[in-house]
Short mmCIF file of C-alpha atoms in Angstrom, two decimals:
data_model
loop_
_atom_site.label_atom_id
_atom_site.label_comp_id
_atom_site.label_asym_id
_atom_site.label_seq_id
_atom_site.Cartn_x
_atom_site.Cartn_y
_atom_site.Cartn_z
CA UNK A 1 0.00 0.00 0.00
CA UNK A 2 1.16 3.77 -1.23
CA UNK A 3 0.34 6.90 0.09
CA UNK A 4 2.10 9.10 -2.29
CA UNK A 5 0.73 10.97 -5.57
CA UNK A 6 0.74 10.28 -9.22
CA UNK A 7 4.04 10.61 -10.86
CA UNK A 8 5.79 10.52 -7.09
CA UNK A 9 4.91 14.30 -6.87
CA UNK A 10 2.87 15.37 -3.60
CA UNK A 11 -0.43 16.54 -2.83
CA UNK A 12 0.54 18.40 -0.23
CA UNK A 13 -1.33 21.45 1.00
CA UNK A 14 -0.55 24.25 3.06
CA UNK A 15 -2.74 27.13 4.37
CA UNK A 16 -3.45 30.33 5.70
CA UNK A 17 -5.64 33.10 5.51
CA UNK A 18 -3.20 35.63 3.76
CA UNK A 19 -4.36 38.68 2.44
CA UNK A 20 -3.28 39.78 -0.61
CA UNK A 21 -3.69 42.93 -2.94
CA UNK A 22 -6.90 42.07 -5.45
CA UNK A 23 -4.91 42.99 -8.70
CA UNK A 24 -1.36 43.35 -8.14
CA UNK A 25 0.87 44.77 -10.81
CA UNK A 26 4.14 44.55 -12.27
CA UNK A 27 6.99 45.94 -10.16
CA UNK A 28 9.39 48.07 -11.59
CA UNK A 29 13.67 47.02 -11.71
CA UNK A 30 15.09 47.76 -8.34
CA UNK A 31 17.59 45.81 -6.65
CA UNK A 32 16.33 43.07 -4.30
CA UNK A 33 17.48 42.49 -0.67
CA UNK A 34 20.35 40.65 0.07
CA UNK A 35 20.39 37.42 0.82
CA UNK A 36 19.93 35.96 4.77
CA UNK A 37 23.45 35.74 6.19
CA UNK A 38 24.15 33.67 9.15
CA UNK A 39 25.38 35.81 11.56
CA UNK A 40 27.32 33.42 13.96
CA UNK A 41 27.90 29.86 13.76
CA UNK A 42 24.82 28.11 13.45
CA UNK A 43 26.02 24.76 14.77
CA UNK A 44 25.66 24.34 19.05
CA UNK A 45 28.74 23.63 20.87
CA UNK A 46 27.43 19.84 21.71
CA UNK A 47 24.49 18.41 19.13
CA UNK A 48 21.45 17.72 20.72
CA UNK A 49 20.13 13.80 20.00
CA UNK A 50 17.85 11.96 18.94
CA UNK A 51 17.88 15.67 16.95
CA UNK A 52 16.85 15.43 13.10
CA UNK A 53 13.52 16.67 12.44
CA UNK A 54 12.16 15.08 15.86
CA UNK A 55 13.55 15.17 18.73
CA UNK A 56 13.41 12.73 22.18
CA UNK A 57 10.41 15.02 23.75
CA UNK A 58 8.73 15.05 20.08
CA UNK A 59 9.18 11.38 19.82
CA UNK A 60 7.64 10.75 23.05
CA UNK A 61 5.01 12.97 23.17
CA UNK A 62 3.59 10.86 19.56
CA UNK A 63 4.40 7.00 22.11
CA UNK A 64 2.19 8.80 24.71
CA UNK A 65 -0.47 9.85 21.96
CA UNK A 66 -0.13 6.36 20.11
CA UNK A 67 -0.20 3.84 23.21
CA UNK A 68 -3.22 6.35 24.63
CA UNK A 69 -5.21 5.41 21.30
CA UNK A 70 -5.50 9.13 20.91
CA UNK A 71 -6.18 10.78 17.24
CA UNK A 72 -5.30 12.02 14.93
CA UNK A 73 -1.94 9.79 16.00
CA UNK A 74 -3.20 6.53 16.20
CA UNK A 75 -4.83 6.74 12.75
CA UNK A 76 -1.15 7.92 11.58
CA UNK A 77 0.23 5.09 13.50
CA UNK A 78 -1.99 2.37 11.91
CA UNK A 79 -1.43 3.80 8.51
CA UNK A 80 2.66 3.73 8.90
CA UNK A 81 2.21 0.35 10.45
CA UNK A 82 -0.15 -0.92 7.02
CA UNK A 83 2.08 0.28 4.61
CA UNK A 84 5.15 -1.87 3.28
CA UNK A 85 7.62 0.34 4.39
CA UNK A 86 6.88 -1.10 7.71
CA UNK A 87 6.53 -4.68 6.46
CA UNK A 88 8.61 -6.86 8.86
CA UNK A 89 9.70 -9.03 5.63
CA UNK A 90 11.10 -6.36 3.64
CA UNK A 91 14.31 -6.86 2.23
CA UNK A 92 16.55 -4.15 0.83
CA UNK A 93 17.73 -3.61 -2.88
CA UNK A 94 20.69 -1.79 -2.52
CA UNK A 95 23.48 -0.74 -5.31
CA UNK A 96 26.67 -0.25 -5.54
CA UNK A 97 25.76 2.87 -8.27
CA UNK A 98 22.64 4.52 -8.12
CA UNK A 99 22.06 6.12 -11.22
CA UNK A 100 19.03 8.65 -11.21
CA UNK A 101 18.42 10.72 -14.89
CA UNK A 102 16.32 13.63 -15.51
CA UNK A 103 13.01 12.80 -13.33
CA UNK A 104 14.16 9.65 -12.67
CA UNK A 105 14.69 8.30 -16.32
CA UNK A 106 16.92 5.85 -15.91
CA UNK A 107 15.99 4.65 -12.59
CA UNK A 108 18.31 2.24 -11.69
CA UNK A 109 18.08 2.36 -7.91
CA UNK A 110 16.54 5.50 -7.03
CA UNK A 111 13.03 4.42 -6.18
CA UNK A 112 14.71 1.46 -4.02
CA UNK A 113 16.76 3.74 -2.34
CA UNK A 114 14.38 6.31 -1.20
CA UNK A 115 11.85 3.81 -0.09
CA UNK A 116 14.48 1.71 1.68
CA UNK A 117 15.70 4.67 3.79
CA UNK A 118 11.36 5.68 4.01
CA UNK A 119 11.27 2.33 5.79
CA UNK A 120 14.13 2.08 8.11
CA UNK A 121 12.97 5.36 9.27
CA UNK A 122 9.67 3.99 9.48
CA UNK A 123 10.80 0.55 11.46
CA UNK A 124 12.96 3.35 13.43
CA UNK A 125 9.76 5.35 14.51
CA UNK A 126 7.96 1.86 15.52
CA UNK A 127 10.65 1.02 17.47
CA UNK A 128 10.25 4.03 19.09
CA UNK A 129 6.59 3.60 19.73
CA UNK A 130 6.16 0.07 20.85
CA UNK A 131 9.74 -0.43 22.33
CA UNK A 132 9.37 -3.74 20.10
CA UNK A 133 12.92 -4.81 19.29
CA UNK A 134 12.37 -6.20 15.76
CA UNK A 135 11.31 -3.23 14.33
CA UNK A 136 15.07 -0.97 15.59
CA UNK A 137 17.06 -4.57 14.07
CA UNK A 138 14.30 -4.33 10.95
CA UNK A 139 15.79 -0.54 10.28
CA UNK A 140 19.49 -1.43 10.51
CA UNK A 141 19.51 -4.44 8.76
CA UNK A 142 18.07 -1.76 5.73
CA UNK A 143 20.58 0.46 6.74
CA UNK A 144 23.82 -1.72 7.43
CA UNK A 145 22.47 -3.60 3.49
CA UNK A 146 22.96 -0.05 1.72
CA UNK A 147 26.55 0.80 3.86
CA UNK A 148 27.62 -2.73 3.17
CA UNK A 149 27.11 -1.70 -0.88
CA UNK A 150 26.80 1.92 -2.09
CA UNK A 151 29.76 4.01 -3.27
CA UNK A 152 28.06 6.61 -5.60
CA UNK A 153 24.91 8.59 -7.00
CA UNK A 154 25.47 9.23 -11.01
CA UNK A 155 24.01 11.14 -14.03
CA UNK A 156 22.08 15.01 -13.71
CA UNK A 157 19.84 13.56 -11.00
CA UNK A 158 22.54 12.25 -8.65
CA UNK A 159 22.41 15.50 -6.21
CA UNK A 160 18.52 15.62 -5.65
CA UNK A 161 18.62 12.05 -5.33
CA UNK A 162 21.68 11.81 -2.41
CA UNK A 163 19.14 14.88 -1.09
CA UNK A 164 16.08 12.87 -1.21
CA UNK A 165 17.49 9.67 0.42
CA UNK A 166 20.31 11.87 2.14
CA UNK A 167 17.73 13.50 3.82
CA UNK A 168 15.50 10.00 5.44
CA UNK A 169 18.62 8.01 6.43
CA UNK A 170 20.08 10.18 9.46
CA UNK A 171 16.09 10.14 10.88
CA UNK A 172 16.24 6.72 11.14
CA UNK A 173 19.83 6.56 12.39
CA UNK A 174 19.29 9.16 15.15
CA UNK A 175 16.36 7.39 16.92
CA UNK A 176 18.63 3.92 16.31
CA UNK A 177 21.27 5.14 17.40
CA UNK A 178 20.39 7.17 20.79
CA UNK A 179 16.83 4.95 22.26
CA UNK A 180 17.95 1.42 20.87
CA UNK A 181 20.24 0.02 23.46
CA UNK A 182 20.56 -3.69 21.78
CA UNK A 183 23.52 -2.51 20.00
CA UNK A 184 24.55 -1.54 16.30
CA UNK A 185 27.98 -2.77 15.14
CA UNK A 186 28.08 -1.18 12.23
CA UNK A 187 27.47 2.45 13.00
CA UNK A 188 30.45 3.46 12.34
CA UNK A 189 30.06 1.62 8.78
CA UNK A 190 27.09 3.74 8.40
CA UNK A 191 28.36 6.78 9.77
CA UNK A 192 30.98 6.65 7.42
CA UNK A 193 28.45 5.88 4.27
CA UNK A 194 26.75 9.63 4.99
CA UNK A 195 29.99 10.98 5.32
CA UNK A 196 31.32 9.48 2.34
CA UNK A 197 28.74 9.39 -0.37
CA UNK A 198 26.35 11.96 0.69
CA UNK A 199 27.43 14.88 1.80
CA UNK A 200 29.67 15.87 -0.60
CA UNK A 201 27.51 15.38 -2.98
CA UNK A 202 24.99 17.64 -1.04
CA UNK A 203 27.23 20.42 0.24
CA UNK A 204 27.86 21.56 -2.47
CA UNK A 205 24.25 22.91 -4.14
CA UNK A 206 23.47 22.91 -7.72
CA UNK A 207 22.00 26.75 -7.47
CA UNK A 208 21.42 27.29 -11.43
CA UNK A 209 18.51 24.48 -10.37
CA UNK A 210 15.09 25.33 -9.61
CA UNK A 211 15.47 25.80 -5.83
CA UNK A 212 13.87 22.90 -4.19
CA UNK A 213 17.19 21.02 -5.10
CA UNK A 214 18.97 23.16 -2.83
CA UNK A 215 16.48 23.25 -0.28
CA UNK A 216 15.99 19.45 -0.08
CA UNK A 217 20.29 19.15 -0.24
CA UNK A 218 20.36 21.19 2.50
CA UNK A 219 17.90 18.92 4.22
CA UNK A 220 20.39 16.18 3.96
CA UNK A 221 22.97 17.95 5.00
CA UNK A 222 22.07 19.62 7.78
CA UNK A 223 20.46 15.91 9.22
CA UNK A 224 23.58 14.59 8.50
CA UNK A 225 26.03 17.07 9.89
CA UNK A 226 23.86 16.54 12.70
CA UNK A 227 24.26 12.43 13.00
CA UNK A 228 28.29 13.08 12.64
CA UNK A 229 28.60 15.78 14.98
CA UNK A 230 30.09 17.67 12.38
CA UNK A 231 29.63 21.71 12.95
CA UNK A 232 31.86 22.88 10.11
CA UNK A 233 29.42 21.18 7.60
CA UNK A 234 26.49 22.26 9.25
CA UNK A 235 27.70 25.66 9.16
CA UNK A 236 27.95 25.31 5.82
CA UNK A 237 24.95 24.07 5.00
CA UNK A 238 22.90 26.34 7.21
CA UNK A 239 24.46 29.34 5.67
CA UNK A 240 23.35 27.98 1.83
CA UNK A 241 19.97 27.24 3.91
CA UNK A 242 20.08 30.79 5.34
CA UNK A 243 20.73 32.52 1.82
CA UNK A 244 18.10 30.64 -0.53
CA UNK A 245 14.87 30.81 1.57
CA UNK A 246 14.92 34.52 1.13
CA UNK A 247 15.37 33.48 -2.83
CA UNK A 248 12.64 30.95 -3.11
CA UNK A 249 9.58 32.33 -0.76
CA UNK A 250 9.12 36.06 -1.80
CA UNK A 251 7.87 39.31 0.62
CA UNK A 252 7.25 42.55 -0.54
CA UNK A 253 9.88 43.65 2.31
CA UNK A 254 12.44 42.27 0.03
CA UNK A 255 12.00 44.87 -2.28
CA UNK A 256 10.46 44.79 -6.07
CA UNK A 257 11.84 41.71 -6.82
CA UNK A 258 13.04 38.91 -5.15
CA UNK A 259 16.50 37.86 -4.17
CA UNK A 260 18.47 36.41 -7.12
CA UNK A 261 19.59 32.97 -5.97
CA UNK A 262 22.56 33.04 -4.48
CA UNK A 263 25.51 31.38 -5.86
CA UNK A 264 24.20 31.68 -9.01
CA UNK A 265 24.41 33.15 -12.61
CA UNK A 266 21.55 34.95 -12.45
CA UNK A 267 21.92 38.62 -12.27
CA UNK A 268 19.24 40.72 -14.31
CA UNK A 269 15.56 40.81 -13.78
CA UNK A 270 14.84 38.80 -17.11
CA UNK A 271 16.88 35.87 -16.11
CA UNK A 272 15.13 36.20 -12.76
CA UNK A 273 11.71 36.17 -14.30
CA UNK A 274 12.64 33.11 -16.67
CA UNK A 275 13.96 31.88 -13.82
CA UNK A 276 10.68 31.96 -11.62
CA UNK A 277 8.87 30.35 -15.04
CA UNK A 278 7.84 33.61 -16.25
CA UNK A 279 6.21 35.12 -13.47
CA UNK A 280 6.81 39.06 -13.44
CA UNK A 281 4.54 39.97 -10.64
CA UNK A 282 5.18 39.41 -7.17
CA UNK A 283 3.46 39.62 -4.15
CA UNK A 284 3.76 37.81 -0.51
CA UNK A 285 3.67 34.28 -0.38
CA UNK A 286 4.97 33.48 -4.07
CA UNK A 287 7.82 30.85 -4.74
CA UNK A 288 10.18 30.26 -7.01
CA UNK A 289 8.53 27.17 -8.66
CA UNK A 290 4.69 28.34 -8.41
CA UNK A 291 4.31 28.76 -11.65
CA UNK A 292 5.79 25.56 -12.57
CA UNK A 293 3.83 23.23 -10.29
CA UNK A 294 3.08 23.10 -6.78
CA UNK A 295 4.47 19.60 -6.33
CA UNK A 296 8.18 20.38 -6.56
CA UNK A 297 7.19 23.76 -4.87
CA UNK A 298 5.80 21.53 -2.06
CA UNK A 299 8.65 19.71 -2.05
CA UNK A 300 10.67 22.84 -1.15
CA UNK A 301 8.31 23.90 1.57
CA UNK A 302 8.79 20.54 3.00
CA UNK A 303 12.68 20.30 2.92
CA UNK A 304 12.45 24.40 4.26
CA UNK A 305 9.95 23.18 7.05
CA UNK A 306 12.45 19.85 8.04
CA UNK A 307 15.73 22.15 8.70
CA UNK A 308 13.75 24.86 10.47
CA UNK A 309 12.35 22.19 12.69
CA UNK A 310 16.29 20.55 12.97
CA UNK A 311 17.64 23.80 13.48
CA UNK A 312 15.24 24.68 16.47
CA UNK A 313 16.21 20.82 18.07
CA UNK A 314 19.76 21.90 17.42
CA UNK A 315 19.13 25.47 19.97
CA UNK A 316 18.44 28.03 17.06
CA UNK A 317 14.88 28.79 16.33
CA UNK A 318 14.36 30.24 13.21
CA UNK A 319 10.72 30.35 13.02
CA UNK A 320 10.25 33.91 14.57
CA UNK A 321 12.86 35.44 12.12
CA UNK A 322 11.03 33.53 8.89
CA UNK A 323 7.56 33.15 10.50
CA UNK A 324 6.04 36.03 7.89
CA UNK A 325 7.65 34.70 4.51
CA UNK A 326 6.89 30.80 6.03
CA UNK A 327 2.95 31.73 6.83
CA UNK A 328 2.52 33.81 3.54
CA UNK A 329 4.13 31.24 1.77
CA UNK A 330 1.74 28.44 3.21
CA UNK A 331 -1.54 30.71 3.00
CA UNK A 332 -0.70 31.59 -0.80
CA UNK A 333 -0.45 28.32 -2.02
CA UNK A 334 -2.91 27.01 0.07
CA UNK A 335 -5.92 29.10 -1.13
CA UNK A 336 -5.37 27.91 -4.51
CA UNK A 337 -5.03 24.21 -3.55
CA UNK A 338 -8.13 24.37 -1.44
CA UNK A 339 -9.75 25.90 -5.29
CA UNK A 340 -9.71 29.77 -4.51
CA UNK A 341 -10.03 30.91 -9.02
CA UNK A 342 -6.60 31.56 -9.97
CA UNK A 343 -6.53 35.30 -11.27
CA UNK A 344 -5.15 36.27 -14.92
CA UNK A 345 -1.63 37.76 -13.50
CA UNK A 346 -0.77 34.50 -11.24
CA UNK A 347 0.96 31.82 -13.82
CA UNK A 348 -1.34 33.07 -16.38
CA UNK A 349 -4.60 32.14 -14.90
CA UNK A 350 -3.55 28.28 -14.17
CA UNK A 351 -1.34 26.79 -11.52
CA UNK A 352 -0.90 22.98 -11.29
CA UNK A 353 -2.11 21.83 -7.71
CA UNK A 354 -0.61 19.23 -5.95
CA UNK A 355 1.44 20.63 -2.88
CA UNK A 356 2.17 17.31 -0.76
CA UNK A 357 1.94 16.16 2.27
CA UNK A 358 4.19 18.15 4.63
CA UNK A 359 1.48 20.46 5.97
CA UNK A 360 1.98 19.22 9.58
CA UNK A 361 5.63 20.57 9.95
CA UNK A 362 4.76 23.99 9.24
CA UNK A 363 1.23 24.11 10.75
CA UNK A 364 2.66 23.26 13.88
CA UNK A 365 5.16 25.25 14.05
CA UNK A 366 3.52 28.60 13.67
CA UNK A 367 0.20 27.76 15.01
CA UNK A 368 0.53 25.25 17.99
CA UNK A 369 4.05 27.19 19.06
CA UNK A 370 4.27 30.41 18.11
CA UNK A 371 0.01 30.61 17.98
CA UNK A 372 -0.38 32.13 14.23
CA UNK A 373 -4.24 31.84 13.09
CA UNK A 374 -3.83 29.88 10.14
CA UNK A 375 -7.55 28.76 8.95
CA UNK A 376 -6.57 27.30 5.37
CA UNK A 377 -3.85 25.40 6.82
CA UNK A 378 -5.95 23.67 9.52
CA UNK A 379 -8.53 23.32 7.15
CA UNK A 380 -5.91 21.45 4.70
CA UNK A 381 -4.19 19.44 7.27
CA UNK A 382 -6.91 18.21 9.18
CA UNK A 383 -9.03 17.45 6.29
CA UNK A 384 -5.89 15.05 4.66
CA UNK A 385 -4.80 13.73 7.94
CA UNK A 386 -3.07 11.10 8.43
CA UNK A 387 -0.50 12.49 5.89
CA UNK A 388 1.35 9.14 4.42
CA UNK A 389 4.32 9.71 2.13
CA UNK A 390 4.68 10.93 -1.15
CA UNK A 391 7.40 7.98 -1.45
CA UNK A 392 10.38 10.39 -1.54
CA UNK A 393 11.35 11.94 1.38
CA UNK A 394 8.09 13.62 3.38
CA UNK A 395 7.06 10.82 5.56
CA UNK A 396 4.41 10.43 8.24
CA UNK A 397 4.36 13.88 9.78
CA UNK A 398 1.15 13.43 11.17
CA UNK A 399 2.32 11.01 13.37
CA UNK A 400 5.58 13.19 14.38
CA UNK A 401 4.55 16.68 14.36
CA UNK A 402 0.32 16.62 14.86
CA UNK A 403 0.08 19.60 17.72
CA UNK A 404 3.35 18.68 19.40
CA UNK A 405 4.30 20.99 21.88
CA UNK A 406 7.55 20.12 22.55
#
């Protein structure tokens, strides 16, 4: 059983009331605000774990919820537990290459990889809520079968792909490696795997991309510069983090245009509008790839959502600083998913729906912490709950993030 979307692309759906001008018009040239710069090291003297996307008083708060038959995280719970990413019989395909083309064409390895590291994290968050051994040895025998065999990601794919995968793998490891006390001997193996094949092929960004590769790159490696210990590459990837958000989600505080992406070729407002698929009017809320689709643009929401949510784990809370461009950004697309008419000067009258399923990150965020009225969203996320998986790397955030407090 699947709970992802047709052509692996999400259906995601984020909201907000937002309120936006009724007929916006063209901004003239001006110069657009700098890019976001960290301004100390963003990495904490001593890494807080279990600390990638959830962290040990996330995790229990969902055991309480779960053993308490309480919804909407039992329903989450079952629908994890039905799907075969928790099967107790799966058996992992790994490669030595995993070659990944142009949307996965060829695909020789990338769905198997994805959905391997989808279900050790998903054996790793059953461990976690029945304290039932086989699932923690179900998710590293998946995850000591891929560090036994994979040395490399190739073809124009092979960066989103070590992001997609990059990004699942140190989930599962974390909660492995700091609840399960039955022993892994071959962490280090693993450890060493991230190190190895991942993150330099993350670190590095591919910014003439549309910007959800970066975003979902940085995922990775920020989740695994968290599993290492490693504060020089978080650093890193925090400050790439820190300078495309302000590139990809658009304010009108940013000035008539948006950032140009940093790192980057792009340097005039034409390639900037080709760049944002020939939108020329901007207003809150807009990303980089609306006017392409909202599945990859859901896709970047989601990876922007998971390092937020790391980052806070890790002692820096950045959802004050980007709560305006996060909530705009969730109410504008969410308006349109929920089937608000698209107007004539928005993607020329036609956006392609289909945001995902990472709602819950967000929502929670800025409504059950920092207590931002967001109507669409709740309306969205309640009304698709339990979110499953679009079979890449958004998995089962109802059951980790549902009003968690902590």
């Amino acid at each position: 059983m699947r709970f992802g979307i047709p052509a692996g692309l999400a259906a995601l759906t984020l909201g907000l009331a937002v309120t936006l001008l009724p007929a916006p018009t063209s901004a003239a040239p001006a110069e657009p605000a700098a890019p976001v710069a960290p301004a100390r090291p963003a990495a904490p003297a001593q890494f807080a774990h279990p600390g990638v996307l959830s962290s040990r008083a996330q995790l229990e708060f969902v055991r309480t919820q779960v053993q308490a038959g309480r919804q909407p995280w039992k329903a989450a719970y079952d629908q994890m537990l039905a799907s075969t990413y928790a099967s107790p019989t799966r058996t992992a395909k790994p490669r030595a290459v995993v070659e990944c083309g142009s949307y996965s064409n060829p695909n020789l390895g990338c769905s198997d990889e994805r959905e391997d590291a989808i279900a050790a994290y998903s054996h790793a968050l059953a461990w976690y809520v029945t304290k039932d051994a086989a699932h923690a040895r179900k998710s590293i025998e998946l995850m000591d079968a891929w560090s036994a065999i994979i040395k490399e990601h190739t073809n124009s794919n092979a960066p989103l792909q070590s992001g997609w995968a990059g990004s699942t793998w140190p989930r599962a490891a974390e909660i492995i490696k700091h609840t399960y006390t039955g022993g892994w001997p071959n962490q280090g193996r693993f450890a060493t795997m991230l190190r190895e094949v991942y993150l330099p092929e993350v670190i590095g960004g591919k910014p003439n991309s549309n910007g959800n590769w970066e975003l979902i790159m940085m995922d990775a490696a920020v989740g695994i510069s968290v599993h290492l210990d490693d504060r020089a590459s978080y650093d890193k990837a925090m400050g790439i983090y820190l300078g495309r958000v302000p590139a990809y989600f658009y304010l009108a505080s940013d000035g008539a245009q948006p950032a140009y992406p940093p790192r980057s070729n792009i340097d005039t407002r034409s390639e900037l509008i080709d760049y944002w698929h020939g939108q020329s009017t901007f207003v809150d809320g807009l990303a980089q790839e609306t006017c392409r689709d909202f599945g990859h643009t859901g896709m970047a929401i989601a990876a922007t959502m998971h390092v937020a949510e790391t980052s806070r784990i890790q002692g820096r809370d950045l959802y004050p600083q980007f709560k305006d461009r996060f909530r705009h950004a969730l109410g504008f697309h969410a308006k349109y998913e929920l089937g608000e008419a698209v107007p004539s000067w928005l993607c020329g009258g036609k956006v392609v729906k289909g945001i995902g399923p990472a709602t819950e990150v967000g929502y929670n965020a800025l409504h059950t912490r920092l207590g931002v009225t967001m109507e669409n969203t709740r309306r969205l996320t309640e009304g698709r709950r339990p979110a499953g998986t679009e079979n890449h790397f958004e998995a089962w955030e109802t059951l980790t993030h549902a009003a968690n407090p902590n």
